[in-house]
Amino acid sequence: MKRRLEEIDFLRCVLILLMITFHIVYVGDTYAVAKQFVYTFHMPAFLLVSGFLCNTDKATGTFLRSMLWIFVPYLVMETGYVAMAAVLPIREHIDNLTPTLLLDKLFLHPLGPYWYLHTWMLCSLLYFFSMRITALKPTFRLLVAVAGCLSAAFCSLMSLPNAMYFMAGAAVSVSGRRFVEVFHPAWWALFPVLLTAMFMPSQLDRATIGGMAIVFFMTSFILYIYRLTGPRVRRPLLSVGRNTLLLLLFSPVFTALSKLYQPFFISFDPTGISFCVVTVTVATLGSLLIGHASDLLRISPFLFGREKVVN
């Protein structure tokens, strides 16, 4: 159990660092093909893990409270992001922010990177209550959850491919198999990924068959990399993997602020590599620092529903 959880934490660490990297506008624009490749698998793999780890054995009240304390920080950060989009000249700029539009972004069509939390909450609720239908066998309960996702996608509440990745992770959990049994760590998993990316670029989309294959094999390959790391390397990476919620919530603040010092780095390194390394480091440490500050100032119980948010 310990090893399995560590491998999943390592996977989440890699995925969240990739997310931060390609949320840096300069990096995404400069390395558009790499961005398309990473976007094919990084958030789908995150949703797979989320579906696998969703605990439907909790009491209803306990589960709903856990969802509430995902919704509260989501509400705060999504509101801030929408307000920022109405003020700053960013790609997702809003020309006329109204209360109706704000409510639409909060509850129906989230803006920016927080769509993941919105999808996570919706899928988790559908999955949890479907698994409460005791008259059905677990497989059929899962199918009810999938049908719920289809309905939600039809109503444009979330992306169907994203929801299906969550449900795929849930299916692994329902099957009773360990995550690393299905996504077996393997060095050779990189080869089908490279072949697909090089010779079938049209498949660099999470909704295609090739995209699904890339998600599967990249997950296996990243889990294989875990085995190559020693304890000293693993320790900080696993810490990041245990605190991906903090990075997902707060890293957009730092990637947005990075535009202030971008000209300095680009002046001597137009590749953007040094700029990327510094920004990802600042965003990671800054997000964790906000979490620690929240714990020390005793804000965490009001924002996250627990005494300490940093794991």
Tab-separated table of C-alpha atoms in Angstrom:
chain	number	residue	atom	x	y	z
A	1	MET	CA	0.000	0.000	0.000
A	2	LYS	CA	2.781	2.437	0.949
A	3	ARG	CA	4.686	1.798	-2.274
A	4	ARG	CA	1.546	2.118	-4.372
A	5	LEU	CA	0.688	5.466	-2.786
A	6	GLU	CA	4.240	6.718	-3.223
A	7	GLU	CA	4.167	5.822	-6.910
A	8	ILE	CA	0.906	7.697	-7.345
A	9	ASP	CA	2.316	10.708	-5.485
A	10	PHE	CA	5.331	10.645	-7.795
A	11	LEU	CA	3.028	10.516	-10.811
A	12	ARG	CA	1.015	13.453	-9.512
A	13	CYS	CA	4.223	15.417	-8.904
A	14	VAL	CA	5.353	14.990	-12.507
A	15	LEU	CA	1.906	15.878	-13.838
A	16	ILE	CA	1.514	19.025	-11.738
A	17	LEU	CA	4.995	20.273	-12.709
A	18	LEU	CA	4.121	19.753	-16.369
A	19	MET	CA	0.889	21.666	-15.812
A	20	ILE	CA	2.761	24.621	-14.321
A	21	THR	CA	5.387	24.528	-17.076
A	22	PHE	CA	2.908	24.870	-19.901
A	23	HIS	CA	0.755	27.400	-18.093
A	24	ILE	CA	3.690	29.754	-18.615
A	25	VAL	CA	2.552	31.608	-21.726
A	26	TYR	CA	6.028	32.121	-23.184
A	27	VAL	CA	6.882	28.427	-22.842
A	28	GLY	CA	3.577	27.328	-24.363
A	29	ASP	CA	3.969	29.693	-27.311
A	30	THR	CA	7.617	28.848	-27.910
A	31	TYR	CA	7.178	25.091	-27.663
A	32	ALA	CA	3.718	24.668	-29.144
A	33	VAL	CA	4.211	21.057	-30.246
A	34	ALA	CA	5.556	20.043	-26.834
A	35	LYS	CA	2.570	21.782	-25.242
A	36	GLN	CA	0.155	19.885	-27.477
A	37	PHE	CA	1.880	16.616	-26.570
A	38	VAL	CA	1.819	17.292	-22.806
A	39	TYR	CA	-1.780	18.507	-22.928
A	40	THR	CA	-2.717	15.176	-24.472
A	41	PHE	CA	-1.938	13.259	-21.287
A	42	HIS	CA	-1.160	15.343	-18.207
A	43	MET	CA	-4.659	16.320	-17.040
A	44	PRO	CA	-6.310	13.093	-18.293
A	45	ALA	CA	-3.807	11.154	-16.172
A	46	PHE	CA	-4.637	13.427	-13.238
A	47	LEU	CA	-8.315	12.601	-13.679
A	48	LEU	CA	-7.511	8.882	-13.857
A	49	VAL	CA	-5.780	9.120	-10.497
A	50	SER	CA	-8.643	11.177	-9.047
A	51	GLY	CA	-11.200	8.585	-10.114
A	52	PHE	CA	-9.076	5.770	-8.728
A	53	LEU	CA	-8.593	7.469	-5.354
A	54	CYS	CA	-12.203	8.629	-4.940
A	55	ASN	CA	-13.389	6.867	-1.774
A	56	THR	CA	-17.052	5.936	-2.124
A	57	ASP	CA	-16.989	3.948	1.127
A	58	LYS	CA	-17.180	7.115	3.201
A	59	ALA	CA	-20.367	8.011	5.033
A	60	THR	CA	-22.495	10.414	3.001
A	61	GLY	CA	-21.977	13.316	5.395
A	62	THR	CA	-18.210	12.799	5.467
A	63	PHE	CA	-18.019	12.623	1.679
A	64	LEU	CA	-20.115	15.745	1.173
A	65	ARG	CA	-17.936	17.627	3.654
A	66	SER	CA	-14.847	16.612	1.683
A	67	MET	CA	-16.481	17.993	-1.457
A	68	LEU	CA	-17.434	21.186	0.362
A	69	TRP	CA	-13.801	21.779	1.261
A	70	ILE	CA	-12.793	21.404	-2.343
A	71	PHE	CA	-15.556	23.767	-3.403
A	72	VAL	CA	-14.619	26.552	-0.955
A	73	PRO	CA	-11.043	27.117	-2.218
A	74	TYR	CA	-12.309	26.570	-5.766
A	75	LEU	CA	-14.912	29.296	-5.201
A	76	VAL	CA	-12.298	31.710	-3.860
A	77	MET	CA	-9.703	31.126	-6.578
A	78	GLU	CA	-12.129	30.913	-9.509
A	79	THR	CA	-13.743	34.173	-8.391
A	80	GLY	CA	-10.314	35.782	-8.222
A	81	TYR	CA	-9.371	34.414	-11.642
A	82	VAL	CA	-12.563	35.686	-13.272
A	83	ALA	CA	-12.091	39.094	-11.660
A	84	MET	CA	-8.498	39.171	-12.920
A	85	ALA	CA	-9.684	38.239	-16.415
A	86	ALA	CA	-11.995	41.251	-16.347
A	87	VAL	CA	-9.152	43.623	-15.456
A	88	LEU	CA	-5.995	42.322	-17.112
A	89	PRO	CA	-5.378	41.942	-20.870
A	90	ILE	CA	-5.013	38.164	-20.795
A	91	ARG	CA	-6.126	35.655	-23.425
A	92	GLU	CA	-9.283	34.835	-21.495
A	93	HIS	CA	-10.136	38.497	-21.002
A	94	ILE	CA	-13.734	39.327	-20.043
A	95	ASP	CA	-15.040	42.608	-21.456
A	96	ASN	CA	-18.108	43.002	-19.296
A	97	LEU	CA	-18.185	41.158	-15.978
A	98	THR	CA	-21.678	40.856	-14.533
A	99	PRO	CA	-23.019	38.879	-11.547
A	100	THR	CA	-24.753	36.514	-13.967
A	101	LEU	CA	-21.550	35.883	-15.875
A	102	LEU	CA	-19.641	35.314	-12.636
A	103	LEU	CA	-22.191	32.719	-11.491
A	104	ASP	CA	-21.986	31.054	-14.899
A	105	LYS	CA	-18.198	30.723	-14.560
A	106	LEU	CA	-18.401	29.483	-10.979
A	107	PHE	CA	-21.064	26.823	-11.401
A	108	LEU	CA	-21.341	25.959	-15.085
A	109	HIS	CA	-18.394	26.965	-17.236
A	110	PRO	CA	-15.272	27.655	-15.145
A	111	LEU	CA	-12.592	29.886	-16.551
A	112	GLY	CA	-8.891	29.100	-16.459
A	113	PRO	CA	-7.139	26.107	-14.852
A	114	TYR	CA	-9.773	25.534	-12.189
A	115	TRP	CA	-11.956	23.555	-14.589
A	116	TYR	CA	-10.203	20.481	-13.193
A	117	LEU	CA	-11.659	21.018	-9.712
A	118	HIS	CA	-15.100	21.639	-11.215
A	119	THR	CA	-14.921	18.367	-13.179
A	120	TRP	CA	-13.460	16.514	-10.201
A	121	MET	CA	-16.315	17.567	-7.922
A	122	LEU	CA	-19.066	16.783	-10.442
A	123	CYS	CA	-17.641	13.367	-11.328
A	124	SER	CA	-17.016	12.509	-7.679
A	125	LEU	CA	-20.596	13.317	-6.719
A	126	LEU	CA	-22.025	11.304	-9.626
A	127	TYR	CA	-19.736	8.378	-8.828
A	128	PHE	CA	-20.433	8.463	-5.084
A	129	PHE	CA	-24.216	8.519	-5.324
A	130	SER	CA	-24.269	5.940	-8.112
A	131	MET	CA	-22.316	3.569	-5.893
A	132	ARG	CA	-25.050	4.010	-3.281
A	133	ILE	CA	-27.551	2.151	-5.502
A	134	THR	CA	-27.197	-1.110	-3.604
A	135	ALA	CA	-29.811	-2.885	-5.736
A	136	LEU	CA	-27.277	-2.957	-8.575
A	137	LYS	CA	-23.952	-4.720	-8.868
A	138	PRO	CA	-20.875	-2.427	-8.675
A	139	THR	CA	-20.300	-2.594	-12.446
A	140	PHE	CA	-23.831	-1.416	-13.177
A	141	ARG	CA	-23.540	1.303	-10.541
A	142	LEU	CA	-20.488	2.559	-12.370
A	143	LEU	CA	-22.454	2.557	-15.620
A	144	VAL	CA	-25.060	4.746	-13.933
A	145	ALA	CA	-22.264	7.186	-13.050
A	146	VAL	CA	-21.065	7.125	-16.659
A	147	ALA	CA	-24.609	7.854	-17.832
A	148	GLY	CA	-24.685	10.782	-15.424
A	149	CYS	CA	-21.466	12.094	-16.939
A	150	LEU	CA	-22.944	11.761	-20.419
A	151	SER	CA	-25.922	13.827	-19.320
A	152	ALA	CA	-23.711	16.456	-17.691
A	153	ALA	CA	-21.558	16.666	-20.822
A	154	PHE	CA	-24.681	16.980	-22.994
A	155	CYS	CA	-25.688	19.952	-20.839
A	156	SER	CA	-22.178	21.418	-21.337
A	157	LEU	CA	-21.374	21.162	-17.637
A	158	MET	CA	-18.068	19.437	-18.353
A	159	SER	CA	-16.019	17.858	-21.102
A	160	LEU	CA	-17.047	14.277	-21.863
A	161	PRO	CA	-13.478	13.026	-22.532
A	162	ASN	CA	-12.312	14.476	-19.205
A	163	ALA	CA	-15.206	12.849	-17.362
A	164	MET	CA	-14.488	9.498	-19.014
A	165	TYR	CA	-10.879	9.557	-17.804
A	166	PHE	CA	-12.146	10.048	-14.258
A	167	MET	CA	-14.559	7.159	-14.705
A	168	ALA	CA	-11.791	5.003	-16.165
A	169	GLY	CA	-9.854	5.510	-12.939
A	170	ALA	CA	-12.989	4.679	-10.966
A	171	ALA	CA	-13.387	1.501	-13.040
A	172	VAL	CA	-9.879	0.402	-12.023
A	173	SER	CA	-10.845	0.945	-8.394
A	174	VAL	CA	-14.130	-0.948	-8.757
A	175	SER	CA	-12.258	-3.851	-10.356
A	176	GLY	CA	-10.228	-4.223	-7.177
A	177	ARG	CA	-6.911	-4.079	-9.014
A	178	ARG	CA	-3.984	-1.940	-7.916
A	179	PHE	CA	-3.161	1.095	-10.010
A	180	VAL	CA	0.279	-0.218	-10.923
A	181	GLU	CA	-1.203	-3.516	-12.027
A	182	VAL	CA	-3.209	-1.783	-14.729
A	183	PHE	CA	-0.629	0.902	-15.538
A	184	HIS	CA	2.351	-1.362	-15.199
A	185	PRO	CA	5.660	0.544	-14.931
A	186	ALA	CA	7.632	-0.134	-18.121
A	187	TRP	CA	10.524	1.557	-19.912
A	188	TRP	CA	9.307	0.372	-23.299
A	189	ALA	CA	6.027	2.274	-22.836
A	190	LEU	CA	7.827	5.323	-24.220
A	191	PHE	CA	8.162	3.761	-27.684
A	192	PRO	CA	4.443	3.639	-28.647
A	193	VAL	CA	4.167	7.194	-27.326
A	194	LEU	CA	6.986	8.418	-29.560
A	195	LEU	CA	5.679	6.514	-32.575
A	196	THR	CA	2.213	8.003	-32.147
A	197	ALA	CA	3.527	11.534	-31.613
A	198	MET	CA	5.955	11.401	-34.548
A	199	PHE	CA	3.907	9.619	-37.195
A	200	MET	CA	0.335	10.392	-36.150
A	201	PRO	CA	0.352	14.012	-34.889
A	202	SER	CA	-3.400	14.222	-35.470
A	203	GLN	CA	-3.738	11.844	-32.509
A	204	LEU	CA	-2.257	14.378	-30.081
A	205	ASP	CA	-5.663	14.894	-28.521
A	206	ARG	CA	-7.016	13.279	-25.373
A	207	ALA	CA	-10.290	12.455	-27.159
A	208	THR	CA	-8.695	10.304	-29.883
A	209	ILE	CA	-7.720	6.624	-29.770
A	210	GLY	CA	-4.076	7.594	-30.127
A	211	GLY	CA	-4.488	10.155	-27.359
A	212	MET	CA	-5.920	7.512	-25.050
A	213	ALA	CA	-2.955	5.279	-25.830
A	214	ILE	CA	-0.564	8.131	-25.014
A	215	VAL	CA	-2.293	8.658	-21.650
A	216	PHE	CA	-1.985	4.950	-20.849
A	217	PHE	CA	1.631	4.505	-21.898
A	218	MET	CA	2.895	7.813	-20.488
A	219	THR	CA	1.359	6.912	-17.135
A	220	SER	CA	3.218	3.590	-17.234
A	221	PHE	CA	6.452	5.276	-18.268
A	222	ILE	CA	6.318	7.896	-15.499
A	223	LEU	CA	5.672	5.139	-12.958
A	224	TYR	CA	8.754	3.375	-14.329
A	225	ILE	CA	10.856	6.528	-13.788
A	226	TYR	CA	9.833	6.383	-10.120
A	227	ARG	CA	11.766	3.141	-9.796
A	228	LEU	CA	14.933	4.836	-11.032
A	229	THR	CA	14.887	7.521	-8.336
A	230	GLY	CA	16.664	7.182	-5.016
A	231	PRO	CA	15.314	8.180	-1.589
A	232	ARG	CA	16.968	11.619	-1.654
A	233	VAL	CA	15.397	12.479	-4.983
A	234	ARG	CA	12.034	10.976	-4.116
A	235	ARG	CA	11.527	12.789	-0.841
A	236	PRO	CA	10.927	16.315	-2.195
A	237	LEU	CA	9.095	15.002	-5.268
A	238	LEU	CA	6.699	12.943	-3.153
A	239	SER	CA	6.105	15.998	-0.977
A	240	VAL	CA	5.046	17.941	-4.076
A	241	GLY	CA	2.844	15.018	-5.140
A	242	ARG	CA	1.053	15.033	-1.795
A	243	ASN	CA	0.294	18.739	-2.113
A	244	THR	CA	-0.905	19.041	-5.701
A	245	LEU	CA	-4.109	20.784	-4.581
A	246	LEU	CA	-2.069	23.720	-3.301
A	247	LEU	CA	-0.072	23.923	-6.511
A	248	LEU	CA	-3.173	23.692	-8.662
A	249	LEU	CA	-4.866	26.459	-6.669
A	250	PHE	CA	-2.024	28.944	-6.279
A	251	SER	CA	0.487	28.329	-9.079
A	252	PRO	CA	-1.560	30.429	-11.589
A	253	VAL	CA	-0.820	33.456	-9.403
A	254	PHE	CA	2.913	32.928	-9.831
A	255	THR	CA	2.790	32.084	-13.529
A	256	ALA	CA	0.859	35.319	-14.088
A	257	LEU	CA	3.390	37.326	-12.052
A	258	SER	CA	6.256	35.735	-13.979
A	259	LYS	CA	5.519	38.129	-16.863
A	260	LEU	CA	7.090	40.856	-14.705
A	261	TYR	CA	10.556	39.305	-14.848
A	262	GLN	CA	10.209	37.455	-18.165
A	263	PRO	CA	12.023	40.169	-20.204
A	264	PHE	CA	15.105	39.863	-17.987
A	265	PHE	CA	15.518	36.124	-18.606
A	266	ILE	CA	14.597	36.256	-22.286
A	267	SER	CA	17.195	38.977	-22.850
A	268	PHE	CA	20.020	36.467	-22.313
A	269	ASP	CA	18.188	33.149	-22.852
A	270	PRO	CA	15.598	33.380	-25.644
A	271	THR	CA	14.993	29.608	-25.381
A	272	GLY	CA	13.057	30.365	-22.188
A	273	ILE	CA	14.542	27.363	-20.392
A	274	SER	CA	16.071	29.337	-17.527
A	275	PHE	CA	12.887	31.417	-17.273
A	276	CYS	CA	10.845	28.205	-17.132
A	277	VAL	CA	13.021	26.576	-14.456
A	278	VAL	CA	12.900	29.656	-12.248
A	279	THR	CA	9.148	30.143	-12.672
A	280	VAL	CA	8.254	26.517	-12.012
A	281	THR	CA	10.461	26.572	-8.898
A	282	VAL	CA	8.970	29.840	-7.660
A	283	ALA	CA	5.411	28.654	-8.361
A	284	THR	CA	5.989	25.356	-6.555
A	285	LEU	CA	7.715	26.783	-3.493
A	286	GLY	CA	5.401	29.798	-3.421
A	287	SER	CA	2.279	27.614	-3.459
A	288	LEU	CA	3.648	25.463	-0.629
A	289	LEU	CA	4.598	28.602	1.293
A	290	ILE	CA	1.036	29.907	0.994
A	291	GLY	CA	-0.144	26.567	2.385
A	292	HIS	CA	2.265	26.810	5.320
A	293	ALA	CA	1.208	30.422	5.957
A	294	SER	CA	-2.428	29.318	5.904
A	295	ASP	CA	-1.617	26.688	8.535
A	296	LEU	CA	0.396	29.058	10.736
A	297	LEU	CA	-2.217	31.833	10.556
A	298	ARG	CA	-4.965	29.263	11.203
A	299	ILE	CA	-6.762	30.110	7.992
A	300	SER	CA	-6.757	26.506	6.784
A	301	PRO	CA	-9.829	25.439	8.804
A	302	PHE	CA	-11.863	28.172	7.069
A	303	LEU	CA	-10.454	27.606	3.583
A	304	PHE	CA	-9.779	23.871	3.530
A	305	GLY	CA	-11.765	22.503	6.476
A	306	ARG	CA	-8.713	21.132	8.305
A	307	GLU	CA	-6.085	22.357	10.730
A	308	LYS	CA	-3.183	21.701	8.354
A	309	VAL	CA	-3.455	21.721	4.591
A	310	VAL	CA	0.209	20.964	3.895
A	311	ASN	CA	0.773	17.199	3.842
